[in-house]
């Protein structure tokens, strides 16, 4: 593989002695810097990056590479032609549920967050070594890619980790696990992050699973094999996303115009939405998670142990709360399953580097109250000084304004370089300059503060104290053989 095309653009102060020699040889050979069009290797020689064509959004702007690391995780890397010397390592959301690593995921993410490369940062993203749940695994794969980047291209001036959605949880775990003061990471950007952790962050989907079944009685149907709802789905079920959608439509008519629904469908839909506080437009996606991802967590990751509970929860908002609470399925969690899910994904708040968050106030998937949980975790760990949270009036989960992404990474970089902590007001004010370039809008609401996590999600007994896992618990649990979720 020829990396001299990138090395010819890397400042001389940045290269190692070996790299300087390679870069000089490339220049003497008259290597032309241009778009790369070679086909990526399926396994990339046990982790060595192979040059490949960049996504169209970065055509003529960067040099791109793909590869597969020693653990089987596919990855993508982009280095802009005008590189500022710093790196953004990206943690993707999901989790995807395929069995192996998806070679296309990291390339798609590069295209989606090409704004980071437009802003002059090198970018690296891992597809993780397998599909399915595993926050620490994903954090380790993210860190492995950072190390691979350093090995191949040298140490960046500064390194930032960015995570979106579940990737926010992964990136926050990177911060706590690898982001020590004066360590390899200088700061973190968490956008629309699932920051409540696994042991509490999915309680509203637990509630959806049982409330849905109370009203609909078709998941499973009475004629089908029965199973406890905390499993999400039987391990051997052949149900597809399309089949689940058909059952949801049958019960609620959610995909039909209101005038086309039966009276019972409309009442079912109204009750489910009111009790769970889940937006109608993401009802299907939340139910998919509470079905297929729960099955992955329970059957594939926790050995059929139950990490979920709804004991002590009183459901309200329906047309008949008394009947709902009397009839909804109840269950208690296996303490060892809670421990393992908590160890894998909960956050201790023990942060030692600057963390900036950006969250849409009307995010219909990762509710903005996740930010309140994260702040409470850092407050509980006495680390709130490392956190700045910003909020926007957007209503999307999967993508925010490019102007805001560019503004956010710039604000984080300035914070790290100068040591001067920004404010939500100063970040909101600086966005207009980036909007002149990207034109996608700045929607900051610097005066917004989310309600507590319990204001949106039914708290379980003991669930009002944060962090959900203390640093002491994490340390003690780490001594237990086989704790957590296997990679």
XYZ file of C-alpha atoms in Angstrom:
487
model
C 0.000 0.000 0.000
C 1.246 3.499 -0.842
C 0.627 6.017 1.941
C 2.999 8.584 0.500
C 0.103 10.553 -0.980
C -1.094 11.411 2.487
C 2.405 11.754 3.906
C 3.261 14.321 1.270
C 0.553 16.498 2.800
C 1.400 15.836 6.444
C 3.464 18.694 7.915
C 7.141 17.814 8.329
C 6.984 18.509 12.062
C 4.437 15.716 12.384
C 6.167 12.783 10.736
C 8.346 10.189 12.385
C 11.806 9.624 10.944
C 10.587 6.620 8.948
C 7.622 8.578 7.655
C 9.804 11.531 6.664
C 11.926 9.193 4.595
C 8.842 7.690 2.958
C 7.399 11.143 2.274
C 10.669 12.395 0.796
C 10.966 9.354 -1.428
C 7.418 9.867 -2.623
C 8.084 13.495 -3.454
C 11.264 12.604 -5.344
C 9.326 9.995 -7.260
C 6.909 12.682 -8.365
C 3.845 11.162 -6.761
C 0.804 13.194 -7.721
C -1.663 14.024 -4.970
C -5.163 13.312 -6.211
C -8.350 11.397 -5.722
C -7.885 7.746 -4.870
C -9.786 5.150 -6.798
C -8.302 1.791 -5.859
C -10.583 -0.919 -4.525
C -10.357 -1.554 -0.762
C -9.125 -4.922 0.421
C -11.555 -7.151 2.268
C -9.120 -7.760 5.120
C -6.498 -5.089 4.499
C -3.527 -7.185 5.543
C -4.468 -7.594 9.201
C -5.144 -3.950 9.829
C -2.961 -2.009 7.396
C -5.010 0.773 5.760
C -5.603 0.497 2.021
C -6.218 3.615 -0.043
C -9.690 3.856 -1.498
C -12.002 6.321 -3.180
C -13.480 8.860 -0.775
C -17.237 9.362 -0.500
C -18.501 11.876 -3.025
C -18.897 14.482 -0.288
C -15.111 14.433 0.128
C -14.066 14.036 -3.505
C -10.877 16.001 -4.165
C -10.821 17.113 -0.511
C -9.165 14.201 1.265
C -7.305 10.923 1.019
C -9.317 7.973 2.293
C -8.441 4.517 3.560
C -10.282 1.412 4.678
C -9.131 -1.700 6.470
C -9.893 -4.362 9.041
C -8.114 -4.529 12.382
C -6.760 -7.581 14.159
C -10.092 -8.123 15.961
C -12.051 -8.117 12.708
C -13.448 -4.580 12.941
C -13.680 -2.770 9.618
C -12.765 0.893 9.660
C -12.479 3.997 7.493
C -10.014 6.867 7.704
C -9.899 10.212 5.923
C -7.111 12.778 5.986
C -7.937 16.158 4.447
C -5.580 17.671 1.892
C -5.283 20.678 4.176
C -4.935 18.933 7.498
C -4.843 20.843 10.775
C -2.905 18.020 12.414
C -5.708 16.864 14.740
C -7.903 13.763 14.684
C -11.573 13.024 15.352
C -12.232 9.375 16.263
C -15.902 8.553 15.699
C -18.077 6.074 17.618
C -21.176 5.050 15.687
C -24.664 4.458 17.031
C -26.989 1.502 16.908
C -26.066 -1.084 17.862
C -26.267 -2.830 14.520
C -27.495 -6.398 14.908
C -25.577 -8.185 12.166
C -23.389 -11.058 13.253
C -20.078 -9.673 12.017
C -18.491 -6.300 11.384
C -20.180 -4.304 8.618
C -17.570 -3.054 6.124
C -19.928 -0.364 4.847
C -20.872 1.199 8.179
C -17.724 3.229 8.769
C -17.676 4.474 5.176
C -21.290 5.601 5.477
C -20.471 7.376 8.737
C -17.522 9.126 7.123
C -19.863 10.466 4.458
C -22.406 11.482 7.077
C -19.919 13.384 9.234
C -17.688 14.629 6.441
C -18.119 18.079 7.988
C -15.321 17.143 10.403
C -12.969 16.612 7.451
C -14.215 19.808 5.827
C -13.146 21.549 9.029
C -9.603 20.227 8.604
C -9.648 17.233 10.959
C -8.531 13.741 10.089
C -11.380 11.316 10.765
C -11.374 7.655 11.775
C -14.377 5.450 12.470
C -14.693 1.775 13.376
C -17.576 -0.514 12.442
C -16.780 -2.573 15.605
C -15.736 -6.184 15.513
C -19.279 -7.599 15.574
C -22.887 -6.531 15.604
C -25.016 -6.647 18.722
C -24.761 -4.951 22.071
C -21.420 -4.344 23.749
C -20.474 -0.830 24.835
C -17.056 -1.659 26.244
C -16.276 -3.720 23.155
C -17.187 -0.780 20.938
C -15.102 1.548 23.107
C -12.130 -0.820 22.835
C -12.509 -0.988 19.046
C -12.626 2.804 18.917
C -9.432 3.030 20.962
C -7.807 0.304 18.827
C -8.464 2.409 15.739
C -6.903 5.474 17.356
C -3.787 3.434 18.079
C -3.747 2.107 14.530
C -3.959 5.650 13.200
C -0.983 6.709 15.333
C 0.999 3.680 14.202
C 0.322 4.348 10.530
C 0.281 8.139 10.343
C 1.931 9.416 13.528
C 0.596 11.062 16.658
C -1.874 13.897 16.040
C -1.492 17.260 17.735
C -4.840 16.693 19.442
C -7.331 13.825 19.431
C -11.071 14.102 20.021
C -13.650 11.340 20.324
C -17.114 11.950 18.884
C -20.160 9.753 19.445
C -23.726 10.046 18.194
C -26.759 8.197 19.634
C -25.608 4.903 21.221
C -22.208 6.031 19.995
C -22.525 8.799 22.575
C -22.616 6.100 25.240
C -19.626 4.416 23.576
C -17.657 7.676 23.357
C -18.491 8.518 26.972
C -17.148 5.077 27.920
C -13.991 5.849 25.912
C -13.609 9.040 27.946
C -13.887 7.192 31.251
C -11.766 4.200 30.244
C -9.004 5.764 28.156
C -9.397 9.527 28.530
C -7.142 10.144 31.492
C -5.631 13.574 32.050
C -2.622 13.987 29.736
C -3.742 10.774 28.029
C -4.407 10.042 24.366
C -7.691 11.984 24.171
C -7.925 15.738 24.593
C -11.695 16.133 24.577
C -15.031 14.585 23.629
C -18.070 15.663 21.635
C -21.274 13.736 22.423
C -24.228 14.454 20.128
C -27.794 13.241 20.753
C -26.214 10.696 23.061
C -27.826 7.801 24.913
C -26.192 8.936 28.137
C -28.408 7.235 30.706
C -26.481 3.971 30.318
C -27.878 0.510 29.718
C -29.310 -0.341 33.127
C -31.666 2.697 33.120
C -31.419 4.145 29.639
C -33.855 1.633 28.153
C -36.508 1.626 30.864
C -38.966 3.499 28.660
C -38.612 0.740 26.090
C -39.226 -1.858 28.793
C -42.391 0.068 29.614
C -43.355 0.206 25.935
C -42.898 -3.562 25.588
C -45.283 -4.398 28.426
C -47.797 -1.610 27.794
C -47.979 -2.521 24.115
C -48.668 -6.148 24.924
C -51.358 -5.233 27.466
C -53.327 -3.368 24.832
C -52.473 -5.322 21.694
C -52.034 -8.948 22.789
C -50.345 -9.809 19.495
C -46.642 -9.812 20.379
C -46.887 -12.731 21.005
C -50.420 -13.745 20.067
C -52.287 -16.080 22.447
C -51.951 -18.834 19.833
C -48.159 -18.524 19.708
C -45.508 -19.840 22.134
C -45.397 -17.552 25.144
C -42.267 -16.038 26.687
C -41.549 -13.351 29.298
C -41.619 -9.930 27.668
C -38.252 -8.910 29.082
C -36.733 -11.266 26.500
C -37.926 -8.958 23.728
C -38.488 -11.934 21.457
C -37.993 -15.698 21.579
C -34.459 -16.652 20.617
C -35.700 -18.877 17.788
C -38.389 -16.547 16.483
C -38.331 -15.797 12.763
C -40.216 -12.530 13.119
C -38.926 -9.753 10.877
C -39.117 -5.993 11.199
C -41.840 -6.051 8.550
C -43.800 -8.611 10.559
C -43.535 -6.503 13.690
C -44.674 -3.452 11.768
C -47.736 -5.351 10.546
C -48.696 -6.244 14.124
C -48.248 -2.669 15.262
C -50.431 -1.497 12.401
C -53.041 -4.140 13.201
C -53.321 -2.950 16.774
C -52.935 0.815 16.444
C -53.286 1.783 12.781
C -50.237 3.977 13.368
C -49.355 4.065 9.669
C -52.869 5.088 8.622
C -54.458 8.497 8.588
C -56.455 9.090 11.802
C -59.768 8.975 9.954
C -58.896 5.519 8.626
C -58.299 3.972 12.063
C -60.933 2.102 13.948
C -62.043 3.491 17.292
C -60.193 0.699 19.088
C -57.001 1.302 17.121
C -57.088 4.995 17.961
C -57.689 4.329 21.642
C -54.869 1.783 21.752
C -52.523 4.233 20.076
C -53.531 7.098 22.350
C -53.063 4.994 25.480
C -49.663 3.612 24.443
C -48.297 7.038 23.544
C -49.680 8.740 26.642
C -48.382 6.131 29.074
C -44.902 5.705 27.563
C -44.369 9.340 26.436
C -42.878 8.023 23.209
C -43.504 10.205 20.131
C -45.825 8.720 17.539
C -43.276 9.168 14.736
C -40.746 6.904 16.458
C -43.121 4.394 18.021
C -42.165 1.690 15.544
C -38.401 2.183 15.964
C -38.662 2.051 19.765
C -40.729 -1.131 19.563
C -38.147 -2.660 17.216
C -35.451 -1.935 19.780
C -37.590 -3.376 22.587
C -37.994 -6.489 20.453
C -34.857 -7.280 18.487
C -32.177 -5.460 20.498
C -33.638 -6.732 23.762
C -33.428 -10.246 22.329
C -29.778 -9.643 21.503
C -29.024 -8.268 24.976
C -30.816 -11.065 26.816
C -30.123 -14.151 24.703
C -26.792 -13.354 23.074
C -25.052 -11.188 25.659
C -26.444 -12.119 29.078
C -27.050 -15.853 28.748
C -30.849 -15.557 29.011
C -30.685 -13.605 32.270
C -33.066 -10.708 32.778
C -31.529 -7.229 33.304
C -34.884 -5.404 33.293
C -37.523 -4.712 35.912
C -40.834 -2.895 36.107
C -41.652 -3.734 39.698
C -42.829 -0.692 41.604
C -43.720 1.237 38.460
C -47.146 2.819 38.340
C -48.284 3.481 34.796
C -50.463 6.509 34.203
C -52.054 8.523 31.428
C -54.361 5.874 29.955
C -58.146 5.851 29.826
C -58.105 3.301 32.690
C -54.911 3.315 34.732
C -56.294 0.965 37.372
C -56.941 -1.790 34.839
C -53.603 -1.188 33.128
C -51.595 -1.499 36.334
C -53.541 -4.587 37.379
C -53.106 -6.312 34.035
C -49.657 -5.337 32.750
C -46.945 -8.007 32.944
C -44.539 -7.531 35.850
C -41.068 -8.938 36.356
C -37.938 -8.478 38.458
C -34.382 -8.362 37.200
C -31.639 -10.877 37.880
C -29.088 -8.911 39.944
C -26.160 -10.477 38.094
C -27.657 -9.462 34.750
C -28.145 -5.897 35.987
C -24.551 -5.872 37.186
C -23.198 -7.082 33.853
C -25.263 -4.653 31.784
C -24.360 -1.826 34.149
C -20.645 -2.650 34.048
C -20.740 -2.744 30.283
C -22.626 0.471 29.601
C -23.337 2.636 32.640
C -21.249 5.747 33.215
C -19.469 6.615 36.444
C -19.097 10.306 35.668
C -15.363 10.020 36.359
C -14.279 12.399 33.595
C -10.879 14.092 33.354
C -11.028 15.853 29.962
C -13.375 18.473 28.484
C -16.701 17.052 27.293
C -19.100 19.064 25.134
C -22.575 17.759 24.381
C -25.051 18.811 21.697
C -28.629 17.549 21.865
C -31.865 18.277 20.025
C -34.531 19.276 22.534
C -37.169 17.313 20.634
C -35.016 14.277 19.898
C -37.656 11.536 19.502
C -35.246 8.635 20.049
C -32.688 9.561 22.712
C -34.832 11.859 24.821
C -33.124 15.077 25.857
C -33.505 14.000 29.487
C -30.543 11.678 28.873
C -28.480 14.853 29.233
C -29.889 15.428 32.721
C -28.837 11.894 33.652
C -25.319 12.535 32.357
C -24.978 15.818 34.217
C -26.232 14.142 37.401
C -23.632 11.382 36.937
C -20.806 13.923 36.643
C -22.181 15.879 39.585
C -22.247 12.682 41.638
C -18.602 12.110 40.734
C -17.717 15.783 41.395
C -16.566 16.209 37.769
C -19.151 18.663 36.472
C -16.405 21.202 35.768
C -15.437 19.172 32.708
C -18.905 19.389 31.122
C -20.631 21.929 28.880
C -24.054 21.029 27.471
C -25.752 22.727 24.535
C -29.268 22.244 23.219
C -30.995 23.063 19.956
C -34.592 23.453 18.861
C -34.249 20.612 16.365
C -36.483 17.554 16.206
C -34.099 14.980 14.737
C -32.045 12.195 16.226
C -29.888 10.849 13.427
C -28.414 14.122 12.248
C -28.105 17.727 13.356
C -27.116 20.855 11.454
C -23.633 20.739 9.885
C -23.162 24.326 11.014
C -23.655 23.132 14.599
C -21.335 20.148 14.216
C -18.605 22.418 12.830
C -19.225 24.987 15.545
C -19.146 22.310 18.250
C -15.828 20.760 17.267
C -14.353 24.248 16.971
C -15.631 25.246 20.424
C -14.248 22.038 21.933
C -10.896 22.565 20.231
C -10.690 26.150 21.498
C -11.548 24.995 25.023
C -8.776 22.402 24.916
C -6.186 24.766 23.409
C -6.865 27.742 25.646
C -8.195 26.146 28.816
C -11.062 28.659 28.769
C -14.360 26.864 29.306
C -17.093 28.014 26.913
C -20.695 28.676 27.849
C -23.872 27.674 26.027
C -24.282 31.361 25.214
C -20.799 31.763 23.724
C -21.214 28.595 21.651
C -24.571 29.752 20.337
C -23.046 33.101 19.382
C -20.153 31.557 17.448
C -22.352 29.392 15.215
C -23.284 32.101 12.713
C -19.755 32.196 11.312
C -19.980 28.498 10.456
C -23.456 28.889 9.046
C -22.003 31.314 6.519
C -20.137 28.288 5.144
C -22.650 25.461 5.559
C -25.992 27.252 5.501
C -27.784 24.535 7.462
C -28.902 26.769 10.311
C -28.095 27.410 13.961
C -30.894 26.457 16.336
C -29.326 26.821 19.771
C -31.443 27.510 22.829
C -28.783 28.562 25.377
C -31.316 29.022 28.159
C -32.758 25.512 27.958
C -32.301 23.030 30.812
C -33.801 19.532 30.546
C -35.952 18.078 33.274
C -34.639 15.189 35.304
C -34.477 11.758 33.726
C -37.279 10.657 36.062
C -39.493 13.438 34.700
C -39.618 11.530 31.389
C -38.964 7.915 32.351
C -40.561 5.912 35.168
C -37.876 5.540 37.827
C -37.347 2.109 39.315
C -36.696 1.752 43.057
C -33.283 3.237 43.722
C -33.155 4.794 40.285
C -33.085 8.429 41.344
C -29.460 8.506 42.463
C -26.702 9.058 39.894
C -24.295 7.821 38.725
C -25.979 4.495 38.077
C -22.607 2.812 38.597
C -20.055 4.423 40.880
C -16.336 4.290 40.221
C -15.989 2.102 43.327
C -18.568 -0.360 42.002
C -16.837 -0.458 38.656
C -13.523 -1.209 40.342
C -14.999 -3.946 42.522
C -16.940 -5.521 39.661
C -13.873 -5.495 37.432
C -12.350 -8.126 39.737
C -15.184 -10.575 39.012
C -14.229 -13.142 36.406
C -16.351 -12.822 33.286
C -18.142 -9.676 34.419
C -19.889 -7.555 31.803
C -20.604 -8.454 28.189
C -18.093 -10.482 26.222
C -16.656 -8.817 23.090
